[in-house]
PDB file of C-alpha atoms in Angstrom:
ATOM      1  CA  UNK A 241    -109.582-122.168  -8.300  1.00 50.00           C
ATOM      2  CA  UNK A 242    -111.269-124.917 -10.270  1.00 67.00           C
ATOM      3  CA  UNK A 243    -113.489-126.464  -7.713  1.00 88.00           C
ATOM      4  CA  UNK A 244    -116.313-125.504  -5.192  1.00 93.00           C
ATOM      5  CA  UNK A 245    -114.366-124.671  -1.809  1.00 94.00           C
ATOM      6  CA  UNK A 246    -116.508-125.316   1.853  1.00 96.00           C
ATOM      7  CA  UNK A 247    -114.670-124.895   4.905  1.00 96.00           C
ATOM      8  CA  UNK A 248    -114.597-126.169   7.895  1.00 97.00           C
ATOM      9  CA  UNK A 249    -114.300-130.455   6.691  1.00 95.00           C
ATOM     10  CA  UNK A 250    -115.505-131.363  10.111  1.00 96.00           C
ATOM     11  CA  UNK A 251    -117.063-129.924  12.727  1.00 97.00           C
ATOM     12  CA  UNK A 252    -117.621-131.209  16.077  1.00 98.00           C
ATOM     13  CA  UNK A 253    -120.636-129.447  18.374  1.00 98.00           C
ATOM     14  CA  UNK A 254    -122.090-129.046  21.461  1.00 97.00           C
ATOM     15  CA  UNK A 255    -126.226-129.512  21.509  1.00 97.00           C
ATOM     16  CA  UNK A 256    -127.414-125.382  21.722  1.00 97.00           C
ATOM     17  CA  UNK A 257    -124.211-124.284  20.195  1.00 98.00           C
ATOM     18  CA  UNK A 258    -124.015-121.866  16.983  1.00 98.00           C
ATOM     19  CA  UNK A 259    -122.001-123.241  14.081  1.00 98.00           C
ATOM     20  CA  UNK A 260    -121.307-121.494  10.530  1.00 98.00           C
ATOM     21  CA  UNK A 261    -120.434-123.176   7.646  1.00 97.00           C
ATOM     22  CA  UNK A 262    -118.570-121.227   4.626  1.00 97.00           C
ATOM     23  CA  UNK A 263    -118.709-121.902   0.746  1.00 97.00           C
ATOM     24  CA  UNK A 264    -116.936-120.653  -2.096  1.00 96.00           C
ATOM     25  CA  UNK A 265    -118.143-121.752  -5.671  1.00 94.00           C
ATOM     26  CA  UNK A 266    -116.490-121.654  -8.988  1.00 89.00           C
ATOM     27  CA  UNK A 267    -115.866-117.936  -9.462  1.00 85.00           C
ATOM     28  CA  UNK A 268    -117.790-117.596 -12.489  1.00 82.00           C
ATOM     29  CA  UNK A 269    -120.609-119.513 -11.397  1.00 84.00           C
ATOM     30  CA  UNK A 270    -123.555-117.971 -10.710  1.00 86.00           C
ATOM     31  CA  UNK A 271    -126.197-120.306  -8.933  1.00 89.00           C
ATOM     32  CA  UNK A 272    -125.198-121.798  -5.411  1.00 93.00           C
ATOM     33  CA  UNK A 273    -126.678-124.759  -3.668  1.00 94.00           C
ATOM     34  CA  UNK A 274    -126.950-126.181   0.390  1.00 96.00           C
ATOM     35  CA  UNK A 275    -127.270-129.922   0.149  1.00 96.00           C
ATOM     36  CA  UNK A 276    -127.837-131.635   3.494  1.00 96.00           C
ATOM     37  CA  UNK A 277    -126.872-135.632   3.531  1.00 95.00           C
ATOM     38  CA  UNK A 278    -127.501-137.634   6.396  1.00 94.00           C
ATOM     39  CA  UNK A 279    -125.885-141.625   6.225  1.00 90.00           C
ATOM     40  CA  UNK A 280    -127.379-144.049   4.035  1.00 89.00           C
ATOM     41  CA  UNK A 281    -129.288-141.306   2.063  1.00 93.00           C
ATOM     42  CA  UNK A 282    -128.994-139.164  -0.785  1.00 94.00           C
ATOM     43  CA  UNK A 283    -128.772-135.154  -0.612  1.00 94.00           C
ATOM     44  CA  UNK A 284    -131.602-133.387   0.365  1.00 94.00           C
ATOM     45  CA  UNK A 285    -131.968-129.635  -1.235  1.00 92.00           C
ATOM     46  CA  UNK A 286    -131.833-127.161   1.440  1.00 94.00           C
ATOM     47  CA  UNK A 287    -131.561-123.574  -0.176  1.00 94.00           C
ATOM     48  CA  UNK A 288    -130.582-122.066  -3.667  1.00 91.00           C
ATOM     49  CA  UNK A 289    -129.329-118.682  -4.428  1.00 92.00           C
ATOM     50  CA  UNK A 290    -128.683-117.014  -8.333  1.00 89.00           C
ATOM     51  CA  UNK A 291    -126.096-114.669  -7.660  1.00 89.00           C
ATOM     52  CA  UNK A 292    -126.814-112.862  -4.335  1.00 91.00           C
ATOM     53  CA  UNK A 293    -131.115-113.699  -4.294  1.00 91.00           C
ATOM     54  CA  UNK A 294    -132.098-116.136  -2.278  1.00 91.00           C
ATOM     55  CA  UNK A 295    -135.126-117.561  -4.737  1.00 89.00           C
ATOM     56  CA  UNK A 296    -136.200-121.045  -2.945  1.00 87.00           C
ATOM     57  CA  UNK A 297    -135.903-122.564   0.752  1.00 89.00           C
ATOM     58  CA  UNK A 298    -136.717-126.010   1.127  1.00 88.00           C
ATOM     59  CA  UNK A 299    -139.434-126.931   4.753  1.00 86.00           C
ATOM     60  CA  UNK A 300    -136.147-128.676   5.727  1.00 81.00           C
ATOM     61  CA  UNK A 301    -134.799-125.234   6.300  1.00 85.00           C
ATOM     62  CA  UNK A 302    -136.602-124.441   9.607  1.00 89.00           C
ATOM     63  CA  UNK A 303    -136.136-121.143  11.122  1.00 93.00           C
ATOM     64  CA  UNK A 304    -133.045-121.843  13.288  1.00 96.00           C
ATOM     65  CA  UNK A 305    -131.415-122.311   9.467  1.00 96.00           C
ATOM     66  CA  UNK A 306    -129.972-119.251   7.524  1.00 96.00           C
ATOM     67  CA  UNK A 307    -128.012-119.047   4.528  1.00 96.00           C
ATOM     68  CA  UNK A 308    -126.574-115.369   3.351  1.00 96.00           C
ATOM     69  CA  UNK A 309    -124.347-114.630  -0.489  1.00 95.00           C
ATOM     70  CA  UNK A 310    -124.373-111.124   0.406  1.00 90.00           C
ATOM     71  CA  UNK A 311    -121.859-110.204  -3.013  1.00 86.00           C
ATOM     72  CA  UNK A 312    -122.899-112.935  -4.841  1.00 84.00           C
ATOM     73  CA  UNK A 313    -119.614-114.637  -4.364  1.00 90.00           C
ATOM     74  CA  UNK A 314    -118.961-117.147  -1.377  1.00 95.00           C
ATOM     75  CA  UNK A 315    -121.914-118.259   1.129  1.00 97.00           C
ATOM     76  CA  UNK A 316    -122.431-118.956   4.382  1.00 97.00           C
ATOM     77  CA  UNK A 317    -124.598-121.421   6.435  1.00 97.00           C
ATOM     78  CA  UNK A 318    -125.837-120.567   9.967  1.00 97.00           C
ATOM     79  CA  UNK A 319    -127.233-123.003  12.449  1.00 97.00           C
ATOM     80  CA  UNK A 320    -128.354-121.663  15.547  1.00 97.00           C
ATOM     81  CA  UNK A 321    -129.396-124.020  18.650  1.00 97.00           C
ATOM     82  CA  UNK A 322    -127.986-126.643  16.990  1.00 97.00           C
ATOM     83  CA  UNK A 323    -129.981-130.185  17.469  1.00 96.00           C
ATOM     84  CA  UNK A 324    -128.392-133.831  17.330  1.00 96.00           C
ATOM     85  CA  UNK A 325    -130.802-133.769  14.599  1.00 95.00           C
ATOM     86  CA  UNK A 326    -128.652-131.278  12.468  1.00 96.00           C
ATOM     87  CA  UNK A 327    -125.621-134.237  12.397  1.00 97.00           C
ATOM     88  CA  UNK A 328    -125.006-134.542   8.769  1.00 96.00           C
ATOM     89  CA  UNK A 329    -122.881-133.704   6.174  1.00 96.00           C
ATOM     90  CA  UNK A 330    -123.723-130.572   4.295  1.00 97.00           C
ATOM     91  CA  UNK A 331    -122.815-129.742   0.902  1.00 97.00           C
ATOM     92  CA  UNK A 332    -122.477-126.807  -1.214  1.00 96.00           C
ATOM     93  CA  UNK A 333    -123.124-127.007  -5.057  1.00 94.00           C
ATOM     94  CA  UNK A 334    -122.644-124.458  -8.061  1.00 91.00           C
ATOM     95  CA  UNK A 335    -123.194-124.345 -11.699  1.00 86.00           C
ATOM     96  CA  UNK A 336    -123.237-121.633 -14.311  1.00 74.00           C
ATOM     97  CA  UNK A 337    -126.326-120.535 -16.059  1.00 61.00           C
ATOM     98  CA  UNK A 338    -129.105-123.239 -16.787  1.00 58.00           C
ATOM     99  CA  UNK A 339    -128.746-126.870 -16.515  1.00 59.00           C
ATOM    100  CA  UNK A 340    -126.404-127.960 -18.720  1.00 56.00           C
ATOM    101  CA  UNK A 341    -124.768-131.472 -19.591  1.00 62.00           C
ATOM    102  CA  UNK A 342    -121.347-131.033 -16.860  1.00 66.00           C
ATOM    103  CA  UNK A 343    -124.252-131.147 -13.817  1.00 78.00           C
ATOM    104  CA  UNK A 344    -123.627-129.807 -10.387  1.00 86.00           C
ATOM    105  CA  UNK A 345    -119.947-129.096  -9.027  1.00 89.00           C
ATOM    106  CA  UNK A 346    -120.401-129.888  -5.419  1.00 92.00           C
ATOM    107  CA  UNK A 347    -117.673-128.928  -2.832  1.00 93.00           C
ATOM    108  CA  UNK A 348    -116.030-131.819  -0.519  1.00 92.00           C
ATOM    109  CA  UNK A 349    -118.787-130.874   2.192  1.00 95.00           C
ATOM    110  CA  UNK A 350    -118.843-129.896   5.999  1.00 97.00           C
ATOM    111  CA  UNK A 351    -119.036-133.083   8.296  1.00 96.00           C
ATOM    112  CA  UNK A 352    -120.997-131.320  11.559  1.00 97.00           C
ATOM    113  CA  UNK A 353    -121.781-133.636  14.408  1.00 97.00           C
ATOM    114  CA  UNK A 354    -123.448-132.602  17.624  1.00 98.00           C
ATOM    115  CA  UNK A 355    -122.902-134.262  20.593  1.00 96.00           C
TER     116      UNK A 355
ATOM    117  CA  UNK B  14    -144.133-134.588  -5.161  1.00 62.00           C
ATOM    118  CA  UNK B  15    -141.213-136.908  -5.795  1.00 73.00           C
ATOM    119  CA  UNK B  16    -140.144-140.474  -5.814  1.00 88.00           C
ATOM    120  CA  UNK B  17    -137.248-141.981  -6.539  1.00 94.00           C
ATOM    121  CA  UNK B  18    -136.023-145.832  -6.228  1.00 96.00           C
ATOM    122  CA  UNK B  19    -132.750-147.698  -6.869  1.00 97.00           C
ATOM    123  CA  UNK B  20    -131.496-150.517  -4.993  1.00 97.00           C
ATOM    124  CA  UNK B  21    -129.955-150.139  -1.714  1.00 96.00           C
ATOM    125  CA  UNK B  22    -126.967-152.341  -2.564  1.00 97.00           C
ATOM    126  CA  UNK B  23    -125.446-154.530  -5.438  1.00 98.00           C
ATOM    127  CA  UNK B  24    -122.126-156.757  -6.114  1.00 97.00           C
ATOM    128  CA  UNK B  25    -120.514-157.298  -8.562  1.00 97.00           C
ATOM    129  CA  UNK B  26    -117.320-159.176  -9.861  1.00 97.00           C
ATOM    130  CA  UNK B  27    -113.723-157.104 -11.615  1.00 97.00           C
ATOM    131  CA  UNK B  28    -114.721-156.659 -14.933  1.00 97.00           C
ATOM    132  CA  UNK B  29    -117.780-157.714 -15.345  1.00 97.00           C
ATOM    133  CA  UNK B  30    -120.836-155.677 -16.596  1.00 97.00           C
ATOM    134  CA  UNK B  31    -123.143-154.145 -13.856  1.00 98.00           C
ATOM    135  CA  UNK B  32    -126.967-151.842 -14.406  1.00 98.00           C
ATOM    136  CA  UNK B  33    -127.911-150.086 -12.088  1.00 98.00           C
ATOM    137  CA  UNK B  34    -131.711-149.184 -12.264  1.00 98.00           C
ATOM    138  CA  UNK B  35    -133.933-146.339 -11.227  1.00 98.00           C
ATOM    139  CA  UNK B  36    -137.306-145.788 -11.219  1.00 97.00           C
ATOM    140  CA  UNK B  37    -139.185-141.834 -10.626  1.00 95.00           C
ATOM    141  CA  UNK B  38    -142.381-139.975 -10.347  1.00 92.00           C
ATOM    142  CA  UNK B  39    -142.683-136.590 -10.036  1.00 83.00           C
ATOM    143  CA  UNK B  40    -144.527-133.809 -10.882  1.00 78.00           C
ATOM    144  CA  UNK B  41    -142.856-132.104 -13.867  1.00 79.00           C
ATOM    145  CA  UNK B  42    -139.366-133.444 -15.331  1.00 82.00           C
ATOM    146  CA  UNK B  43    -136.077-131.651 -16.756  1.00 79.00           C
ATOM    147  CA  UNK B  44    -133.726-133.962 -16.723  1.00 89.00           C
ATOM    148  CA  UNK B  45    -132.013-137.237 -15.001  1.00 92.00           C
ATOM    149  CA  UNK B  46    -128.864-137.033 -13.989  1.00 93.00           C
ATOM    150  CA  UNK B  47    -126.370-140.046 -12.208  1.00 95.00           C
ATOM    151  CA  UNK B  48    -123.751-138.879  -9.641  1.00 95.00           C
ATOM    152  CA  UNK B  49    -120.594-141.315  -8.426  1.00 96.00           C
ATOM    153  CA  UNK B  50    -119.869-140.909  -4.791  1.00 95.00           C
ATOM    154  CA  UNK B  51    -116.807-142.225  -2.886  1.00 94.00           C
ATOM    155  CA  UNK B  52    -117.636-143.066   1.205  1.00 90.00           C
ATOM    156  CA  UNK B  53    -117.147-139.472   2.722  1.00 86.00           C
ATOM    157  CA  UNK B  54    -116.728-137.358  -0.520  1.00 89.00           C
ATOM    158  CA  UNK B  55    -118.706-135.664  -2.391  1.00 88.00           C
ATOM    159  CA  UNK B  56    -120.620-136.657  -5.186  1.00 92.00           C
ATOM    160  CA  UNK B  57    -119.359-136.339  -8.315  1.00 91.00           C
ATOM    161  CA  UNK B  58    -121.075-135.763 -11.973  1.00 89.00           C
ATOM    162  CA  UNK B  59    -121.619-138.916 -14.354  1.00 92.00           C
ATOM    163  CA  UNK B  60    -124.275-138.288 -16.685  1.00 90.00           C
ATOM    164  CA  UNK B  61    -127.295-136.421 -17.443  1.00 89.00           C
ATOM    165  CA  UNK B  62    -130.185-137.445 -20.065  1.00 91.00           C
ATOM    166  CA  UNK B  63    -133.149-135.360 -20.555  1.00 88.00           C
ATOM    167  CA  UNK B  64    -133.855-137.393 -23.710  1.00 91.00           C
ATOM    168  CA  UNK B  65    -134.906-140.555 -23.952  1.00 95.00           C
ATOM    169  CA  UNK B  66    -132.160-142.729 -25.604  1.00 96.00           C
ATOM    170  CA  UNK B  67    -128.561-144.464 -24.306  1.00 96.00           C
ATOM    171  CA  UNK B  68    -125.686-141.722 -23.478  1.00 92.00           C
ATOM    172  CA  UNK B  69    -122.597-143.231 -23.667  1.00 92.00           C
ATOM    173  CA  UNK B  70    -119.584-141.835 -22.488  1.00 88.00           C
ATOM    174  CA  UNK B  71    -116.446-144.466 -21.875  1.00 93.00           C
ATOM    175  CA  UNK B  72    -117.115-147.394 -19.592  1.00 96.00           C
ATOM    176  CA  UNK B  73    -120.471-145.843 -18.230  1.00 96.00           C
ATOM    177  CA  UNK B  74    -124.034-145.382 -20.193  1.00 96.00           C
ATOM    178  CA  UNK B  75    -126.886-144.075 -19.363  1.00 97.00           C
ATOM    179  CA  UNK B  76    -130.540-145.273 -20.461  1.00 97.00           C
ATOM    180  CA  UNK B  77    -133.665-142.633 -19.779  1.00 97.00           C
ATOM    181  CA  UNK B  78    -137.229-143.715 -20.862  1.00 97.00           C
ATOM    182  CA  UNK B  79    -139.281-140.936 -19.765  1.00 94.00           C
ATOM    183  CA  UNK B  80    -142.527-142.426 -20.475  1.00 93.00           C
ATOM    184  CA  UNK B  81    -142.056-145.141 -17.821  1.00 95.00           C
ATOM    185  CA  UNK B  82    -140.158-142.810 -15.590  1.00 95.00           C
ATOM    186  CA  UNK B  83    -137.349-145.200 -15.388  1.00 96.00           C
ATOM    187  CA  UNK B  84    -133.290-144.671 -16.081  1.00 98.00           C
ATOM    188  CA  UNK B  85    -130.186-147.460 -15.873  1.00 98.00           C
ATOM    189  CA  UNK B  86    -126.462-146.897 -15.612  1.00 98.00           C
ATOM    190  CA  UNK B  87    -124.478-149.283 -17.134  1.00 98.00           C
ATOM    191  CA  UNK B  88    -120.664-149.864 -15.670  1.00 97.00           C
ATOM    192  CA  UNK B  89    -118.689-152.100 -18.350  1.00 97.00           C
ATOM    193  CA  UNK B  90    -115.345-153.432 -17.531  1.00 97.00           C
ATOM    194  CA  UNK B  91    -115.980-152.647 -13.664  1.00 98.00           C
ATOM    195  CA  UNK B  92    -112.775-151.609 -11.640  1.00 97.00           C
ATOM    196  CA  UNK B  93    -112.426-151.964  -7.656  1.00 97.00           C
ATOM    197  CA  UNK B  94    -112.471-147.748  -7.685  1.00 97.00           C
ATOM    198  CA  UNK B  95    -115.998-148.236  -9.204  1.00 98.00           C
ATOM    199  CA  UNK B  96    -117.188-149.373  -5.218  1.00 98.00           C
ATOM    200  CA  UNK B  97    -118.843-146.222  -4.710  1.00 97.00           C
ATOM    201  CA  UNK B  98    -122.282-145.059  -3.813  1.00 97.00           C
ATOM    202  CA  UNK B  99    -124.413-144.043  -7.358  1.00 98.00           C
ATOM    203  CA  UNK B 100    -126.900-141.744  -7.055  1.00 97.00           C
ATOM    204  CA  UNK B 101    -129.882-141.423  -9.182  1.00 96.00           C
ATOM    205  CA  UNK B 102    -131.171-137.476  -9.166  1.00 94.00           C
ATOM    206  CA  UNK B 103    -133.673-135.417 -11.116  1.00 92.00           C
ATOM    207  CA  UNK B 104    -134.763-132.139 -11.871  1.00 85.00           C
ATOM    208  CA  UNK B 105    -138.387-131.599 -11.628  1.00 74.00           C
ATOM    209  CA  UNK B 106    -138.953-128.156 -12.891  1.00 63.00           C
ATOM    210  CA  UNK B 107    -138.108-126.380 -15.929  1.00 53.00           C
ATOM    211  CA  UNK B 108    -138.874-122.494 -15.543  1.00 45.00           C
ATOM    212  CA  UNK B 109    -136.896-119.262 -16.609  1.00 44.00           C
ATOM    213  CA  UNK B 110    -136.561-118.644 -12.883  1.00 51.00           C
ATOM    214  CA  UNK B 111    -136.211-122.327 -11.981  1.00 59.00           C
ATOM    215  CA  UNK B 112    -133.772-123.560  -9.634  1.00 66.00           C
ATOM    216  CA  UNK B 113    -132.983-126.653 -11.304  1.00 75.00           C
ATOM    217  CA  UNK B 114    -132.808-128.519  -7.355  1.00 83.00           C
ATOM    218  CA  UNK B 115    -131.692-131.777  -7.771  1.00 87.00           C
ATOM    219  CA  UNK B 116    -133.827-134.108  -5.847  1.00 90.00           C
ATOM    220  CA  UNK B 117    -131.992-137.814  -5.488  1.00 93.00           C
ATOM    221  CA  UNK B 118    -132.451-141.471  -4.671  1.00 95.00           C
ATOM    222  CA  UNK B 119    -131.144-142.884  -1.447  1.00 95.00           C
ATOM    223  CA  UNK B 120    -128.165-144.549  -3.953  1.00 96.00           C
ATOM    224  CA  UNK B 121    -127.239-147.702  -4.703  1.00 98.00           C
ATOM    225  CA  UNK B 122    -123.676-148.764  -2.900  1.00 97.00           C
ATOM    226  CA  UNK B 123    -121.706-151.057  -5.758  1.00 98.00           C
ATOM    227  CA  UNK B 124    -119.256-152.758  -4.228  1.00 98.00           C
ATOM    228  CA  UNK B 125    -116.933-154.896  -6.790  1.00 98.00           C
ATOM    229  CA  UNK B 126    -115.502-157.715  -5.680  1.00 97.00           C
ATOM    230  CA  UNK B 127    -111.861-159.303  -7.059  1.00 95.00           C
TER     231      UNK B 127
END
């Protein structure tokens, strides 16, 4: 695997409905990103985890949000009740160690819409 | 807290030279980096500068002078697969237990004409 993996692509919602979102980084790399892009903007920082620790939640992460790495390996992203609000793309992001001079990987992203 | 500016949109011509400015304030700083992003993908890794100085890597530079908080990428020979959003981030923190979030510009979409 060379690339960060998120599955579904798209998504398509009801308003109140639960949705999960899956990402699988770079195998070796240890910190993991949530992005959240909405159109004409750029990615807003959502959650970060280094290894299985969640260490930082962004205010955008209200409490219907929650984000699990339970081995340290792949993640997940759970919104509950979701919102038309919550339309977006989300993106997942790894990279190995501190910053270094290759940046971010991100993944292709999950395209959720709620109608 | 954080600001970030670029332009909301430029044109320019096939081959042809294009910058691309952007101008930030925040609160502590660890490094500027400029992403590429394709309508509907994801974005994708340019450059980074955490010192001040031109980076040059192929048909893209990239300018950072920290002291006026302000950064340029510089497309030379511009292709039509250059039309692409570009995304001016940085990192504002620099800790042993920093995260190293990225927080970005709106972008600037390039669109390069024939």
């Amino acid at each position: 695997d060379t690339g960060v993996s998120q599955d579904p692509r798209h998504k398509i919602t009801k308003r109140g409905q639960n949705v999960t979102f899956r990402c699988d980084p770079i195998s070796e790399h240890n910190r993991l990103y949530w992005y959240r892009q909405t159109l004409g903007q750029g990615p807003e920082f959502l959650t970060y985890f280094q290894n299985e620790a969640q260490l930082e939640k962004s205010r955008l992460l209200s409490d219907r949000f929650s984000a699990e790495r339970p081995k340290g390996s792949f993640s997940t992203l759970e919104i509950q009740r979701t919102e038309q609000g919550d339309s977006a793309m989300y993106l997942c992001a790894s990279i190995l160690g501190p910053l270094s001079d290759y940046g971010y990987t991100f993944g292709s992203g999950t395209r959720l819409t709620v109608v | 807290g954080q600001n970030i500016d670029q332009p909301t949109e430029m044109t320019a011509t096939e081959g042809a030279i294009v910058q691309i400015n952007c101008t930030y304030q925040t609160s502590g700083f660890n490094g500027l980096f400029w992403y590429q992003q394709h309508a509907g993908e994801a974005p994708t890794f340019l450059s980074y500068n955490v010192l001040d100085g031109l980076e040059e890597k192929g048909r893209f530079s990239s300018f950072l002078s920290r002291s006026k908080g302000y950064s340029y990428l510089l497309l030379k020979e511009l292709q039509m697969k250059d039309s692409a959003s570009y995304l001016c981030a940085v990192t504002p923190r620099s800790s042993g237990a920093g995260s190293y979030q990225l927080t970005f510009g709106k972008g600037t979409k390039l669109s390069v004409i024939p």
